[in-house]
Amino acid sequence: MMDNRYIVVVDEQSQKDRLDRIATNLRKEGVILHYRELNPNNYPKRLDNGDIGFDEEKFIEDLNNIPFINQVDVFASDYNLIDNTLKGIHVITSVS
């Protein structure tokens, strides 16, 4: 019987290659790794002044819509994701 483990990674740089290697190694140990990555830079929105900002609502919505969000074994996030806008601790506390 295989065990399932769940991880969410929030980072500006993809960790896919690393996570794929970990998943391959864990599978040999009888563990299926399910992971989802979110890159906050993929959530732009046009601000009233015409600048591009961070769409926090869409980001938090996508985070909370991860199918296994309530089963997460590991939640990994950079501390400073977007200067003066988004900190890793805020991401973690935003999960419903």
JSON list of C-alpha atoms in Angstrom, two decimals:
[
{"chain": "A", "resi": 1, "resn": "MET", "atom": "CA", "xyz": [0.00, 0.00, 0.00]},
{"chain": "A", "resi": 2, "resn": "MET", "atom": "CA", "xyz": [1.31, 3.43, -0.95]},
{"chain": "A", "resi": 3, "resn": "ASP", "atom": "CA", "xyz": [1.22, 6.39, 1.43]},
{"chain": "A", "resi": 4, "resn": "ASN", "atom": "CA", "xyz": [0.18, 9.79, 0.11]},
{"chain": "A", "resi": 5, "resn": "ARG", "atom": "CA", "xyz": [1.97, 12.99, 1.07]},
{"chain": "A", "resi": 6, "resn": "TYR", "atom": "CA", "xyz": [0.93, 16.51, 0.09]},
{"chain": "A", "resi": 7, "resn": "ILE", "atom": "CA", "xyz": [3.04, 19.62, -0.35]},
{"chain": "A", "resi": 8, "resn": "VAL", "atom": "CA", "xyz": [2.32, 23.19, -1.42]},
{"chain": "A", "resi": 9, "resn": "VAL", "atom": "CA", "xyz": [5.22, 25.38, -2.54]},
{"chain": "A", "resi": 10, "resn": "VAL", "atom": "CA", "xyz": [4.88, 29.15, -2.97]},
{"chain": "A", "resi": 11, "resn": "ASP", "atom": "CA", "xyz": [7.90, 30.59, -4.72]},
{"chain": "A", "resi": 12, "resn": "GLU", "atom": "CA", "xyz": [8.79, 32.96, -7.55]},
{"chain": "A", "resi": 13, "resn": "GLN", "atom": "CA", "xyz": [10.98, 30.27, -9.10]},
{"chain": "A", "resi": 14, "resn": "SER", "atom": "CA", "xyz": [9.72, 26.86, -10.10]},
{"chain": "A", "resi": 15, "resn": "GLN", "atom": "CA", "xyz": [10.76, 23.97, -7.91]},
{"chain": "A", "resi": 16, "resn": "LYS", "atom": "CA", "xyz": [9.25, 21.41, -10.32]},
{"chain": "A", "resi": 17, "resn": "ASP", "atom": "CA", "xyz": [12.50, 19.65, -11.17]},
{"chain": "A", "resi": 18, "resn": "ARG", "atom": "CA", "xyz": [13.44, 19.30, -7.52]},
{"chain": "A", "resi": 19, "resn": "LEU", "atom": "CA", "xyz": [9.96, 18.13, -6.55]},
{"chain": "A", "resi": 20, "resn": "ASP", "atom": "CA", "xyz": [9.89, 15.62, -9.41]},
{"chain": "A", "resi": 21, "resn": "ARG", "atom": "CA", "xyz": [13.20, 14.15, -8.20]},
{"chain": "A", "resi": 22, "resn": "ILE", "atom": "CA", "xyz": [11.88, 13.95, -4.64]},
{"chain": "A", "resi": 23, "resn": "ALA", "atom": "CA", "xyz": [8.65, 12.34, -5.88]},
{"chain": "A", "resi": 24, "resn": "THR", "atom": "CA", "xyz": [10.63, 9.73, -7.84]},
{"chain": "A", "resi": 25, "resn": "ASN", "atom": "CA", "xyz": [12.74, 8.86, -4.79]},
{"chain": "A", "resi": 26, "resn": "LEU", "atom": "CA", "xyz": [9.73, 8.76, -2.47]},
{"chain": "A", "resi": 27, "resn": "ARG", "atom": "CA", "xyz": [7.84, 6.47, -4.85]},
{"chain": "A", "resi": 28, "resn": "LYS", "atom": "CA", "xyz": [10.66, 3.94, -4.41]},
{"chain": "A", "resi": 29, "resn": "GLU", "atom": "CA", "xyz": [9.97, 4.15, -0.67]},
{"chain": "A", "resi": 30, "resn": "GLY", "atom": "CA", "xyz": [6.21, 3.59, -1.12]},
{"chain": "A", "resi": 31, "resn": "VAL", "atom": "CA", "xyz": [5.15, 7.23, -0.93]},
{"chain": "A", "resi": 32, "resn": "ILE", "atom": "CA", "xyz": [3.18, 9.13, -3.57]},
{"chain": "A", "resi": 33, "resn": "LEU", "atom": "CA", "xyz": [4.00, 12.83, -3.46]},
{"chain": "A", "resi": 34, "resn": "HIS", "atom": "CA", "xyz": [1.24, 15.20, -4.55]},
{"chain": "A", "resi": 35, "resn": "TYR", "atom": "CA", "xyz": [2.39, 18.76, -4.94]},
{"chain": "A", "resi": 36, "resn": "ARG", "atom": "CA", "xyz": [1.20, 22.09, -6.20]},
{"chain": "A", "resi": 37, "resn": "GLU", "atom": "CA", "xyz": [3.27, 25.17, -6.88]},
{"chain": "A", "resi": 38, "resn": "LEU", "atom": "CA", "xyz": [2.00, 28.73, -6.89]},
{"chain": "A", "resi": 39, "resn": "ASN", "atom": "CA", "xyz": [4.08, 31.60, -8.23]},
{"chain": "A", "resi": 40, "resn": "PRO", "atom": "CA", "xyz": [2.79, 34.94, -6.94]},
{"chain": "A", "resi": 41, "resn": "ASN", "atom": "CA", "xyz": [4.26, 36.65, -10.01]},
{"chain": "A", "resi": 42, "resn": "ASN", "atom": "CA", "xyz": [1.58, 34.90, -12.06]},
{"chain": "A", "resi": 43, "resn": "TYR", "atom": "CA", "xyz": [-1.14, 37.00, -10.41]},
{"chain": "A", "resi": 44, "resn": "PRO", "atom": "CA", "xyz": [-0.91, 40.48, -11.91]},
{"chain": "A", "resi": 45, "resn": "LYS", "atom": "CA", "xyz": [-3.71, 43.01, -11.89]},
{"chain": "A", "resi": 46, "resn": "ARG", "atom": "CA", "xyz": [-4.00, 46.51, -13.27]},
{"chain": "A", "resi": 47, "resn": "LEU", "atom": "CA", "xyz": [-4.22, 49.09, -10.49]},
{"chain": "A", "resi": 48, "resn": "ASP", "atom": "CA", "xyz": [-6.36, 52.23, -10.68]},
{"chain": "A", "resi": 49, "resn": "ASN", "atom": "CA", "xyz": [-3.26, 54.32, -11.42]},
{"chain": "A", "resi": 50, "resn": "GLY", "atom": "CA", "xyz": [-2.38, 52.09, -14.40]},
{"chain": "A", "resi": 51, "resn": "ASP", "atom": "CA", "xyz": [0.48, 50.23, -12.69]},
{"chain": "A", "resi": 52, "resn": "ILE", "atom": "CA", "xyz": [0.59, 46.46, -12.45]},
{"chain": "A", "resi": 53, "resn": "GLY", "atom": "CA", "xyz": [0.08, 45.12, -8.94]},
{"chain": "A", "resi": 54, "resn": "PHE", "atom": "CA", "xyz": [-0.51, 41.82, -7.21]},
{"chain": "A", "resi": 55, "resn": "ASP", "atom": "CA", "xyz": [-3.96, 40.22, -7.39]},
{"chain": "A", "resi": 56, "resn": "GLU", "atom": "CA", "xyz": [-4.11, 38.96, -3.85]},
{"chain": "A", "resi": 57, "resn": "GLU", "atom": "CA", "xyz": [-7.75, 37.89, -4.07]},
{"chain": "A", "resi": 58, "resn": "LYS", "atom": "CA", "xyz": [-7.14, 35.60, -7.07]},
{"chain": "A", "resi": 59, "resn": "PHE", "atom": "CA", "xyz": [-3.97, 34.22, -5.49]},
{"chain": "A", "resi": 60, "resn": "ILE", "atom": "CA", "xyz": [-5.72, 33.38, -2.20]},
{"chain": "A", "resi": 61, "resn": "GLU", "atom": "CA", "xyz": [-8.66, 31.91, -4.12]},
{"chain": "A", "resi": 62, "resn": "ASP", "atom": "CA", "xyz": [-6.35, 29.63, -6.13]},
{"chain": "A", "resi": 63, "resn": "LEU", "atom": "CA", "xyz": [-4.46, 28.67, -2.98]},
{"chain": "A", "resi": 64, "resn": "ASN", "atom": "CA", "xyz": [-7.65, 27.69, -1.18]},
{"chain": "A", "resi": 65, "resn": "ASN", "atom": "CA", "xyz": [-8.90, 25.80, -4.26]},
{"chain": "A", "resi": 66, "resn": "ILE", "atom": "CA", "xyz": [-5.99, 23.36, -4.25]},
{"chain": "A", "resi": 67, "resn": "PRO", "atom": "CA", "xyz": [-7.85, 20.04, -3.96]},
{"chain": "A", "resi": 68, "resn": "PHE", "atom": "CA", "xyz": [-5.70, 18.77, -1.08]},
{"chain": "A", "resi": 69, "resn": "ILE", "atom": "CA", "xyz": [-5.19, 22.07, 0.77]},
{"chain": "A", "resi": 70, "resn": "ASN", "atom": "CA", "xyz": [-6.68, 20.62, 3.98]},
{"chain": "A", "resi": 71, "resn": "GLN", "atom": "CA", "xyz": [-4.39, 17.57, 3.84]},
{"chain": "A", "resi": 72, "resn": "VAL", "atom": "CA", "xyz": [-1.06, 19.38, 3.40]},
{"chain": "A", "resi": 73, "resn": "ASP", "atom": "CA", "xyz": [1.89, 17.76, 5.12]},
{"chain": "A", "resi": 74, "resn": "VAL", "atom": "CA", "xyz": [4.36, 20.49, 4.13]},
{"chain": "A", "resi": 75, "resn": "PHE", "atom": "CA", "xyz": [3.69, 24.10, 3.19]},
{"chain": "A", "resi": 76, "resn": "ALA", "atom": "CA", "xyz": [6.85, 25.78, 1.93]},
{"chain": "A", "resi": 77, "resn": "SER", "atom": "CA", "xyz": [7.13, 29.46, 1.11]},
{"chain": "A", "resi": 78, "resn": "ASP", "atom": "CA", "xyz": [9.80, 32.09, 0.70]},
{"chain": "A", "resi": 79, "resn": "TYR", "atom": "CA", "xyz": [9.63, 34.68, 3.44]},
{"chain": "A", "resi": 80, "resn": "ASN", "atom": "CA", "xyz": [9.65, 37.74, 1.18]},
{"chain": "A", "resi": 81, "resn": "LEU", "atom": "CA", "xyz": [7.66, 36.86, -1.94]},
{"chain": "A", "resi": 82, "resn": "ILE", "atom": "CA", "xyz": [6.80, 40.30, -3.29]},
{"chain": "A", "resi": 83, "resn": "ASP", "atom": "CA", "xyz": [8.60, 43.30, -1.79]},
{"chain": "A", "resi": 84, "resn": "ASN", "atom": "CA", "xyz": [6.36, 45.30, 0.55]},
{"chain": "A", "resi": 85, "resn": "THR", "atom": "CA", "xyz": [3.30, 43.35, -0.66]},
{"chain": "A", "resi": 86, "resn": "LEU", "atom": "CA", "xyz": [3.38, 39.65, 0.15]},
{"chain": "A", "resi": 87, "resn": "LYS", "atom": "CA", "xyz": [5.21, 37.78, 2.87]},
{"chain": "A", "resi": 88, "resn": "GLY", "atom": "CA", "xyz": [5.31, 34.00, 3.19]},
{"chain": "A", "resi": 89, "resn": "ILE", "atom": "CA", "xyz": [3.69, 34.06, 6.63]},
{"chain": "A", "resi": 90, "resn": "HIS", "atom": "CA", "xyz": [0.72, 35.89, 5.12]},
{"chain": "A", "resi": 91, "resn": "VAL", "atom": "CA", "xyz": [0.32, 33.12, 2.54]},
{"chain": "A", "resi": 92, "resn": "ILE", "atom": "CA", "xyz": [0.34, 30.44, 5.20]},
{"chain": "A", "resi": 93, "resn": "THR", "atom": "CA", "xyz": [-2.22, 32.23, 7.37]},
{"chain": "A", "resi": 94, "resn": "SER", "atom": "CA", "xyz": [-4.48, 32.82, 4.33]},
{"chain": "A", "resi": 95, "resn": "VAL", "atom": "CA", "xyz": [-5.33, 29.15, 3.93]},
{"chain": "A", "resi": 96, "resn": "SER", "atom": "CA", "xyz": [-8.90, 28.61, 5.09]}
]
